[in-house]
XYZ file of C-alpha atoms in Angstrom:
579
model
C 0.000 0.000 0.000
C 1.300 3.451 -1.071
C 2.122 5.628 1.631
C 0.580 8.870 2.763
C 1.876 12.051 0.523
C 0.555 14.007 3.747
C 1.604 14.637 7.424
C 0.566 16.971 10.096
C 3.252 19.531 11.490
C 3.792 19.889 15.361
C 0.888 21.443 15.880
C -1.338 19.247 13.915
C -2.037 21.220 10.821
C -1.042 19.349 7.376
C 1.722 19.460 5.373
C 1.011 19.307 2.121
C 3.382 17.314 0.043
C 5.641 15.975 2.780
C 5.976 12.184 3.692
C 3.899 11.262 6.083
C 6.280 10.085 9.338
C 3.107 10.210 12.187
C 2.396 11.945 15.191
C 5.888 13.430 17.284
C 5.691 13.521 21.060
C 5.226 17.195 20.850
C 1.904 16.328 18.435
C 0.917 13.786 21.183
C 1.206 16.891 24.062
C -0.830 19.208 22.050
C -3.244 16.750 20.777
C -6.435 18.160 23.063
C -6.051 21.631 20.994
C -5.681 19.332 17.536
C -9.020 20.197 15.568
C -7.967 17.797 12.360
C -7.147 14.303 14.458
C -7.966 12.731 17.261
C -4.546 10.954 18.289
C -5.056 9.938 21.636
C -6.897 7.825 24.099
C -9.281 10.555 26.012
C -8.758 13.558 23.336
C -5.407 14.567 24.880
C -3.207 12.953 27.528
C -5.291 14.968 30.494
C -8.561 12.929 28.923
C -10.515 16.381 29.476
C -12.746 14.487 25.980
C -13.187 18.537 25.136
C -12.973 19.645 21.363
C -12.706 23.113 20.968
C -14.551 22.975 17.817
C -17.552 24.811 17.379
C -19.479 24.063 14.050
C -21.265 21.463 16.082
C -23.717 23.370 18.379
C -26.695 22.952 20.455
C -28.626 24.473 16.947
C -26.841 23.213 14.338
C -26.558 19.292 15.198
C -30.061 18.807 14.378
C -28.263 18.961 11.177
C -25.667 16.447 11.689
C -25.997 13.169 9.673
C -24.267 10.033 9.092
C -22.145 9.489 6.425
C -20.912 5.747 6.026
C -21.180 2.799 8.436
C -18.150 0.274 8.806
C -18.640 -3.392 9.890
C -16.126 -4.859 11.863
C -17.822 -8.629 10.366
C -18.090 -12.053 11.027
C -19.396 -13.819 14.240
C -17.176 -11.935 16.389
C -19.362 -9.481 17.613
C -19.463 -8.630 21.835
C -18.835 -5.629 23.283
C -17.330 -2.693 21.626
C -15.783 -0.279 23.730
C -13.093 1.048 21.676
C -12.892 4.919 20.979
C -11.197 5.859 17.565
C -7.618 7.655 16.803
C -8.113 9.430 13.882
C -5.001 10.661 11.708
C -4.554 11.816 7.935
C -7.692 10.860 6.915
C -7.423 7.314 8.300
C -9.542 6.202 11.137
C -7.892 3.432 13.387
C -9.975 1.398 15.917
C -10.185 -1.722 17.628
C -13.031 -3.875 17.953
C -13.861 -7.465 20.013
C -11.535 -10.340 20.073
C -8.316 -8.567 19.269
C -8.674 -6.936 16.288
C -7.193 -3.287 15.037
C -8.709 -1.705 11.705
C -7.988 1.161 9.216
C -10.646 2.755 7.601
C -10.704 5.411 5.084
C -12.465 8.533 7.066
C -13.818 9.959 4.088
C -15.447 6.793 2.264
C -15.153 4.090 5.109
C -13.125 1.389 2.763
C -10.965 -0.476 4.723
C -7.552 -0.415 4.166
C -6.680 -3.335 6.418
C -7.104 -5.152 9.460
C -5.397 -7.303 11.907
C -6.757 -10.400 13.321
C -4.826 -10.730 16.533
C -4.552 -15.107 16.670
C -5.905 -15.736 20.292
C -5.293 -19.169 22.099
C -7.609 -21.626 23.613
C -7.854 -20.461 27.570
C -7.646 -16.925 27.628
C -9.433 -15.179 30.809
C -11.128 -12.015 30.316
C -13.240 -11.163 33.099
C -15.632 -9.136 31.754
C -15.890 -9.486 28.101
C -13.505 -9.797 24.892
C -12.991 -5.801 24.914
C -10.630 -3.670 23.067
C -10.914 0.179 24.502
C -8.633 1.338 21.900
C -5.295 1.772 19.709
C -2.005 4.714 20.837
C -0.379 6.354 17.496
C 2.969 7.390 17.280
C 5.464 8.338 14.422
C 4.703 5.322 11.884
C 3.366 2.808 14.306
C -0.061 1.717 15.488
C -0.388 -0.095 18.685
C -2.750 -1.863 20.863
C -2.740 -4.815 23.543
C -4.697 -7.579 23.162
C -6.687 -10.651 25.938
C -3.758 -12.748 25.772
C -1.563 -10.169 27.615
C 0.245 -9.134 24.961
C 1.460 -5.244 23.155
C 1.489 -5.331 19.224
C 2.816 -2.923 17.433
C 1.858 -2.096 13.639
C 3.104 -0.283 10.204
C -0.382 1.939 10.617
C 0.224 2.486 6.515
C 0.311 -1.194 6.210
C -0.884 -3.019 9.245
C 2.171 -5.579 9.273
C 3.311 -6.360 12.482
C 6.685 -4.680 13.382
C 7.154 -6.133 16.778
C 4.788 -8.341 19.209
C 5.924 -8.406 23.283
C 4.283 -10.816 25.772
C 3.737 -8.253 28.518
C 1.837 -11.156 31.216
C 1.336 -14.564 31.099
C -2.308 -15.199 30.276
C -2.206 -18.958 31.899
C -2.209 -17.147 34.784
C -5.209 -14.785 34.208
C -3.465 -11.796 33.041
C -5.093 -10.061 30.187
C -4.995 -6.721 28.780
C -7.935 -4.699 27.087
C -6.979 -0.594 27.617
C -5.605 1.632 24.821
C -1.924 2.322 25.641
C -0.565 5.755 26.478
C 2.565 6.988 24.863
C 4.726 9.723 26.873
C 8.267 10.953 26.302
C 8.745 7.915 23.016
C 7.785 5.462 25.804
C 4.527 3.377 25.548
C 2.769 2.950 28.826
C 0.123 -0.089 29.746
C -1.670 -1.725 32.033
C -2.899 -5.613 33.151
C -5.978 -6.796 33.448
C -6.960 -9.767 35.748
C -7.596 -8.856 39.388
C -10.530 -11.305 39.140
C -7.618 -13.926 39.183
C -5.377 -13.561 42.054
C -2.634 -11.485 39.489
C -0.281 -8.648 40.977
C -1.623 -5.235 38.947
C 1.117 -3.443 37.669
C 2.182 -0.679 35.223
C 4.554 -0.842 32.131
C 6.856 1.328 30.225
C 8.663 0.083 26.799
C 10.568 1.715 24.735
C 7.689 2.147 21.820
C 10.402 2.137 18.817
C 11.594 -1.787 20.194
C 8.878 -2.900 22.587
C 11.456 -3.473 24.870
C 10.937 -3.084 28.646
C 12.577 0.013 30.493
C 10.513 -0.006 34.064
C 7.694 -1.756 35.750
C 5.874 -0.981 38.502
C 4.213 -3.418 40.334
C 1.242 -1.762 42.148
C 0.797 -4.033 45.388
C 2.803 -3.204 48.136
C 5.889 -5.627 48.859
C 6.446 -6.408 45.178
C 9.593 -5.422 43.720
C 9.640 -2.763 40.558
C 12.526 -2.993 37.703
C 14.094 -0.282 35.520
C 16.872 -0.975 32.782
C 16.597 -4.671 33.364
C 17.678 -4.469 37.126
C 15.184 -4.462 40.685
C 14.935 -0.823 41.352
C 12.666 -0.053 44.448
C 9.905 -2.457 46.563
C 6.498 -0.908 45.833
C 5.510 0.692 49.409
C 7.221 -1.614 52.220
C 6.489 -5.181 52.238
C 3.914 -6.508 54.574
C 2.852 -3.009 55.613
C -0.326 -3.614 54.693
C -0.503 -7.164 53.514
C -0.516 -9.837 55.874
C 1.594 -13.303 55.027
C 2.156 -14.131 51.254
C -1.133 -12.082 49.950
C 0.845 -9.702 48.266
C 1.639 -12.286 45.741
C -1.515 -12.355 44.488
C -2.855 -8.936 45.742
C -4.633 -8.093 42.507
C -5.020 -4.180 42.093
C -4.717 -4.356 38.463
C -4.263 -1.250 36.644
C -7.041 -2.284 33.804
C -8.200 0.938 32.337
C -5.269 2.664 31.778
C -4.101 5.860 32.734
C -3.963 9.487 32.025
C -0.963 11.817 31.571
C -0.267 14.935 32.873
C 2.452 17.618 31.258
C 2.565 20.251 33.582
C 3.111 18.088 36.958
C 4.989 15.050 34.833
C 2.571 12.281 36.363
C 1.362 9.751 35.141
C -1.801 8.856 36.737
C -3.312 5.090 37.055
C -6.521 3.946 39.284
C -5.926 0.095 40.670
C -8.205 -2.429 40.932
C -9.926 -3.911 43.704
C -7.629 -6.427 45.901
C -7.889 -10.307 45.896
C -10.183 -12.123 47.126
C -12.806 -10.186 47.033
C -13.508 -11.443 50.708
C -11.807 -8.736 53.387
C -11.491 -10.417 56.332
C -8.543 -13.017 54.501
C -6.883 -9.767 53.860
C -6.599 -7.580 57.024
C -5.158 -3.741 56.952
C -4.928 -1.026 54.128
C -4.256 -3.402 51.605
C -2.183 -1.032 49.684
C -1.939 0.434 46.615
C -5.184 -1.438 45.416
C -8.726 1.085 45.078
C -6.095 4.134 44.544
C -5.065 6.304 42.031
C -1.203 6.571 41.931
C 0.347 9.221 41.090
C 4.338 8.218 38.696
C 7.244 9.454 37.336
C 6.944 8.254 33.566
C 10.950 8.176 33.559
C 11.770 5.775 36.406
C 7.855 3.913 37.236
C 8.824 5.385 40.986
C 5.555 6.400 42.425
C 5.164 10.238 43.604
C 2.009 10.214 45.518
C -1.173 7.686 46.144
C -4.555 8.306 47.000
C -6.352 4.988 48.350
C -10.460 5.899 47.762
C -11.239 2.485 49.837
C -8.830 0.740 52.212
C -9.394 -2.517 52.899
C -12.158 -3.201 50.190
C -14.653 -5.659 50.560
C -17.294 -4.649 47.794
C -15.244 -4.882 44.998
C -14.742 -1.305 44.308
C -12.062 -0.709 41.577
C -10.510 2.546 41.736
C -9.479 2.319 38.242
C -11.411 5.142 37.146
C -9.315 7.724 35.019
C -7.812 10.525 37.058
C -8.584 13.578 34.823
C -6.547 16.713 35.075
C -8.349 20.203 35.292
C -7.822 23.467 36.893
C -10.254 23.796 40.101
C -11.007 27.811 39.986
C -12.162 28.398 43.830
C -11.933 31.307 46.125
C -10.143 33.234 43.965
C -6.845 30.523 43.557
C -6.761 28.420 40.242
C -5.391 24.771 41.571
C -4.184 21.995 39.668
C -6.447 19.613 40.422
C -7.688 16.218 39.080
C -11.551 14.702 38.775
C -12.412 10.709 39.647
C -15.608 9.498 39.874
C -15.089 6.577 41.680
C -16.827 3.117 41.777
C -17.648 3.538 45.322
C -20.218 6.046 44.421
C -18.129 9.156 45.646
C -16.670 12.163 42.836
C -13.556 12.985 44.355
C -11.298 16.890 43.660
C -7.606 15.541 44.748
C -4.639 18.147 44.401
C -2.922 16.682 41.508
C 0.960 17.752 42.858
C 0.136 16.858 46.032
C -2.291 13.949 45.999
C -4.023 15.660 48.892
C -8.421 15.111 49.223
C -9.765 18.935 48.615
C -13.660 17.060 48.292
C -15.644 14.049 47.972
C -19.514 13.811 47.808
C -21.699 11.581 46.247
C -22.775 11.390 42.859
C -25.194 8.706 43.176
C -28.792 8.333 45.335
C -27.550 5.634 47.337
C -24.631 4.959 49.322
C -24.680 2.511 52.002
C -21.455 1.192 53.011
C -19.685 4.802 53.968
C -21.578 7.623 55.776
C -18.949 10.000 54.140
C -15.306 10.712 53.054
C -13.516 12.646 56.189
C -12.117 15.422 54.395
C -9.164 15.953 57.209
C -7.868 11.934 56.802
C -9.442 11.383 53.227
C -10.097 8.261 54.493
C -14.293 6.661 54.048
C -16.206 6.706 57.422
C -17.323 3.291 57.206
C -20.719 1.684 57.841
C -19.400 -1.822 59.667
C -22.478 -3.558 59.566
C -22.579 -3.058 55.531
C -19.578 -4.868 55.330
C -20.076 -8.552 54.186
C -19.967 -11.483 57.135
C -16.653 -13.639 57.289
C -17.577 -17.258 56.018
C -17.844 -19.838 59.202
C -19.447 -17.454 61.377
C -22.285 -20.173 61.934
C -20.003 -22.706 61.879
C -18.036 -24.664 59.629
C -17.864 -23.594 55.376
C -21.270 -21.821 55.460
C -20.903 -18.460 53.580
C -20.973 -15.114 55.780
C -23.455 -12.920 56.504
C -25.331 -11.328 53.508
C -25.780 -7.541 53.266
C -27.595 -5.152 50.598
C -24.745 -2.791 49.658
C -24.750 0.484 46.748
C -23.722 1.127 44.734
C -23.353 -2.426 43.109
C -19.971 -4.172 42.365
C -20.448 -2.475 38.673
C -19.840 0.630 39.871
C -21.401 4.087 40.260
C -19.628 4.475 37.522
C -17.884 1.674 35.610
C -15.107 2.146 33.467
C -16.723 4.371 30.674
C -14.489 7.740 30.705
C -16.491 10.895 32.066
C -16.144 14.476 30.154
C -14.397 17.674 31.514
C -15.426 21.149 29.809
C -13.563 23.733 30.743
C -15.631 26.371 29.180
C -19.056 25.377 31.628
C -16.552 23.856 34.229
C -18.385 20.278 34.336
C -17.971 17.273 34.671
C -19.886 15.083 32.449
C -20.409 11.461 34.453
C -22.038 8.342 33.252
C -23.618 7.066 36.368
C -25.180 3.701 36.991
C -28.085 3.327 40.322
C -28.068 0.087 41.624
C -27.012 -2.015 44.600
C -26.453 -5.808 45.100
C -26.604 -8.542 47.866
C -23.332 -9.882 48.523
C -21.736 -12.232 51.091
C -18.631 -14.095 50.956
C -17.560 -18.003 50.983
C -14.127 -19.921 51.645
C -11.591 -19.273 49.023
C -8.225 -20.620 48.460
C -5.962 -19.385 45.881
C -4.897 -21.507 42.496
C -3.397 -20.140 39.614
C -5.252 -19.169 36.740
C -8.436 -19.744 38.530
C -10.924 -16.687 39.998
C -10.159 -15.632 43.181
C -13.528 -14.110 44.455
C -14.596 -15.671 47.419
C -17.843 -14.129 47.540
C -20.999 -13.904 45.904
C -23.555 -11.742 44.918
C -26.689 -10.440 42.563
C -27.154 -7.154 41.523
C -30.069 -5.423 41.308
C -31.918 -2.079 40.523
C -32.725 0.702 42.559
C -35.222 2.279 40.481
C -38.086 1.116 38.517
C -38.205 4.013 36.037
C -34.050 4.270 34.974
C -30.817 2.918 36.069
C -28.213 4.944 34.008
C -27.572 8.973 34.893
C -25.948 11.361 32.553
C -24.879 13.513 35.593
C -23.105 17.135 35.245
C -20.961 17.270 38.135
C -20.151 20.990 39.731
C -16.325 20.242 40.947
C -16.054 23.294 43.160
C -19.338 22.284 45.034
C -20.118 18.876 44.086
C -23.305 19.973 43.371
C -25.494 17.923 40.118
C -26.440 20.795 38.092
C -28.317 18.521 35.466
C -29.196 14.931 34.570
C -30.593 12.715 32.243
C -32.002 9.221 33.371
C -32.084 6.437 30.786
C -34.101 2.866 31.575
C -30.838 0.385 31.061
C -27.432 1.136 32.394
C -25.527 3.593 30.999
C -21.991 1.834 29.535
C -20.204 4.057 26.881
C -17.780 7.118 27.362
C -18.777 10.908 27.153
C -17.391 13.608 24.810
C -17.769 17.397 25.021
C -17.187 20.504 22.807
C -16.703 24.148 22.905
C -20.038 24.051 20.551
C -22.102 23.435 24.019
C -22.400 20.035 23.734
C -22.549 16.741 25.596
C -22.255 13.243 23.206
C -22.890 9.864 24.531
C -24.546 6.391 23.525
C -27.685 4.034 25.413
C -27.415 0.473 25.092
C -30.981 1.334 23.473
C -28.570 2.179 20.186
C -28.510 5.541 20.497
C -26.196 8.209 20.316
C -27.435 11.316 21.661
C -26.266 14.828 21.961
C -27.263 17.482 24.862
C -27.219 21.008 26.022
C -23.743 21.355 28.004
C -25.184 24.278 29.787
C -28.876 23.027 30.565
C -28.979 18.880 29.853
C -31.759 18.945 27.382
C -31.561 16.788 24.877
C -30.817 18.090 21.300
C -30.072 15.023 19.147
C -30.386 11.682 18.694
C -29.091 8.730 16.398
C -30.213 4.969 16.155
C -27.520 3.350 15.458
C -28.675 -0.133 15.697
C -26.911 -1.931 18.328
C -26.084 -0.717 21.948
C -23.468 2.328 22.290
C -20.819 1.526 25.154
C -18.034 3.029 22.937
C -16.373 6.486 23.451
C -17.528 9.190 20.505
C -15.068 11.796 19.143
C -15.282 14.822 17.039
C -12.589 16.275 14.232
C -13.202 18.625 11.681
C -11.788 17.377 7.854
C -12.428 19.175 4.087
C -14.036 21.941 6.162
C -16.724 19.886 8.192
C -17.297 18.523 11.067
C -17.197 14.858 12.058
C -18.271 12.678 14.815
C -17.741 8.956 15.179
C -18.724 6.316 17.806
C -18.786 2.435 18.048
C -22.038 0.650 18.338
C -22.093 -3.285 19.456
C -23.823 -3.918 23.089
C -21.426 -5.705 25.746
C -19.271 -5.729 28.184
C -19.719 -6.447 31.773
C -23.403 -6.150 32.173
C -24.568 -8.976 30.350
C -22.075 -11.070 32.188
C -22.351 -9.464 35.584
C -25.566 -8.047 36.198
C -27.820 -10.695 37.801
C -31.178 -9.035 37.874
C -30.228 -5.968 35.532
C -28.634 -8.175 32.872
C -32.041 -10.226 32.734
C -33.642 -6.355 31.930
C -31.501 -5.953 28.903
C -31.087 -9.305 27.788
C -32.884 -8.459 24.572
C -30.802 -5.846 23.568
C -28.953 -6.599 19.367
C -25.405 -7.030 19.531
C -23.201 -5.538 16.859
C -20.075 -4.128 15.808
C -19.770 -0.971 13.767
C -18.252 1.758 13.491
C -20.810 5.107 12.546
C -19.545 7.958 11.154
C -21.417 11.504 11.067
C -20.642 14.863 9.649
C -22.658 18.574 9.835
C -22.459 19.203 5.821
C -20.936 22.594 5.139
C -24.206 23.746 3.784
């Protein structure tokens, strides 16, 4: 295949007539001001998901229309969570099972794909997902369920290198879209279902090969240049025994990047088992968001949103950069919306709690965040029984806890506008009974010990589109939608809020006031991420639609509610027409 006769400059405009050599780290940096491409995971490395563009408004996108539809084909359909990287008129996204395409933006033909080959006894835990590809210089690169980083020719889609990052035998997987800082390309692991030790990963993104790793359970031992550098935290500090050798806290979303402090910011997963009282103390780092060096994989700062968890409450939710303007001082703060039902300001230098309140109608297990400690002021008796209590194996003592396992919000990335100063958070209301049972730990087998069945709070909607004030933590607007709401947010400068339903819609609201301006069937359940560019003069949006994920899996009660719902896999593509 011919190469591009095109490239964009450092600051993302093109070149006309020069070879086309890919995005530079300094077009990565600036990529949330980049109106012609979308070349990263979360629409720059803060993952603000804010275009500046403004063709698209609250009045015009009644005009906006699709243009071509792309099927991703064959049997292999499941969820689609992936969220396009658009570059030079080529659109490059992943889709279920392992697979990367590129499609032409203008026409949707398909210039190739890659089938990653996936072996018998892989062990995703919550679906075959892909959430997405990283672009840099002439390669392409995503991970893929068998725990390993592949990196592409994105002119040709050959393979240029392929690195095992995990063994998947041992339930290691690996479903985020890498993050490249500084010519380094940073991941994640997947498998805290399985007893696996989360950790983060830098490799040199020219070779694949491995520079530092940072384990993210406390005791284990990081590596940089091929040598042990530091033990994560101090070893048994907060682990009693062994248990840190199978602490979980798996860093399965990915993580966010920020310029102006140097951090690189990743939420861990919940700890293993899922049953506390194996596991006594902090538990550290799992439920955090750490704050790291990208040169060395030391960590700076961590922020633990539930010590000692026992409801399987993942703090993997993105970190998101942002600058908190209260009494009068602009601070460098950072946005989570954690599982645990709490949206949480933390001082991004410093790591330090400046608010926490709730986002969601229910929370049971916590009567608040104390904003002195930033630790959760616990409700005991919501905390699941120890097994044996009534003598011998008999599981322990069931309680109704909310939010559910699944998350106040899941792992679908929230919006940040800095022109209306929202947050825009995809919120789920539900809670589940859970107890927990005897476990013992085997390799490459879960590692739950507990049990549980989620159901709904509400009769009338279970998914919120909330818009979260950050300085107050007040919900200025919401929209309620029957089924759980699954797919990422994007926002623009043209007042607007984009997300999918797993109904199959994408839909478009008033930033300012939440009312709803647009909507799109798009035939299959939305729980991708939608993005906006502007090419020949217009402007383009583009989301996946294929209905999966966790719920189906998960969901006890709620996945019996949307059991009907078409799966899919396509990729939609919509422009407002210059006239």
């Amino acid at each position: 295949m011919a190469a591009s006769l095109t490239a964009f400059s450092a600051t993302g405009v093109l070149a006309a007539g020069a070879p086309s050599n890919g995005p530079s780290n300094e077009d990565l940096l600036k990529s949330a001001s980049n109106t012609e491409a979308v070349l990263t995971y979360g629409m720059g490395p803060q993952a603000q998901r804010f275009s500046p563009l403004t063709d698209l408004n609250a009045d015009t996108v009644k005009k906006l229309v699709p243009v071509w539809s792309f099927s991703f084909g064959g049997e292999k359909q499941r969820g689609q969570e992936s969220q396009p990287i658009v570059y030079d008129g080529t659109i490059y996204v992943t889709g279920s099972y392992s697979r990367l395409y590129a499609v032409d933006a203008r026409t949707g033909q398909k210039k190739w794909e890659y089938n990653h080959r996936l072996p018998d006894g892989i062990m995703p835990c919550c679906d075959v997902v892909n959430r997405g590809a990283a672009i840099y210089k002439d390669k392409i690169y995503f991970t893929t369920l068998d725990a390993r980083l592949v990196a592409l020719n994105r002119e040709t889609g050959k393979v240029v290198w392929n690195k095992k990052l995990q063994d998947y035998k041992e339930g290691y997987s690996n479903t985020a879209a890498p993050m490249i800082v500084d010519g380094k390309i940073i991941t994640g692991n997947s498998g805290g279902e399985f007893g696996v030790v989360g950790m983060v990963e830098a490799r040199d993104a020219e070779t694949g090969e491995l520079v530092w790793q940072r384990p993210t359970i406390e005791g284990n031992m990081g590596t940089l240049n091929g040598k042990d550098s530091t033990v994560t935290g101090k070893t048994n500090a907060s682990w009693p025994g062994d248990m840190y050798k199978t602490g979980g806290g798996a860093t399965w979303l990915g993580g966010t990047y920020d310029p102006e402090t140097k951090s690189l910011f990743f939420g861990t997963g919940n700890p293993a088992p899922w049953n506390s009282h194996l596991r006594p103390g902090d538990n550290l780092y799992t439920s955090s968001t750490l704050a790291i060096n990208p040169d060395n994989g030391e960590i700076k700062w961590h922020y633990q949103t539930t010590p000692h968890d026992g409801w399987d409450f993942d703090g993997v939710n993105e970190l998101v950069s942002f600058d908190l303007k209260k009494d009068g001082k602009v601070i460098k703060a950072g946005g989570k919306a954690d599982r645990n039902g709490f949206f949480y300001v933390i001082d991004r230098s410093t790591g330090k709690l400046i608010n926490a309140t709730p986002f969601v109608t229910k929370i049971t297990w916590a009567k608040g965040i104390d904003i002195e400690t930033g630790r959760p002021i616990y409700v005991d008796e919501n905390r699941p029984g120890a097994p044996g209590e009534g003598g011998g194996d008999a599981k322990g003592k069931s309680v109704f806890s909310a939010p559910a396992f699944l998350g106040a919000k899941n792992w679908m990335p929230m919006a940040y506008n800095p022109q209306t100063e929202l947050f825009y958070v995809p919120a789920n209301e539900w809670g589940m009974d859970i107890w927990n049972e005897p476990i013992t730990y085997k390799k490459g087998a879960a590692y739950l010990g507990a049990g549980f069945t989620i159901k709904p709070l509400y009769d009338d909607y279970i998914g919120a589109l909330r818009a979260v004030d950050p300085k107050t933590g007040k919900i200025v607007w919401e929209y309620k939608n029957p089924a759980p709401l699954w797919g990422g947010v994007l926002t623009t400068a043209g007042n607007l809020v984009f997300t999918g339903t797993p109904e199959g819609f994408l839909k478009a609201f008033d930033a300012k006031s939440g009312q709803e301006v647009w909507k799109f069937q798009t035939g299959s359940g939305v729980v991708g991420s939608p993005v906006t560019w502007k090419m020949d003069g217009e402007q383009y949006v583009a989301v996946v639609s294929g209905w999966g994920g966790a719920v189906p899996l998960w969901g006890g009660d709620v996945a019996k509610l949307v059991k009907d719902i078409n799966q899919g896999g396509s990729l939609w593509v919509f422009k407002l027409p210059k006239a």
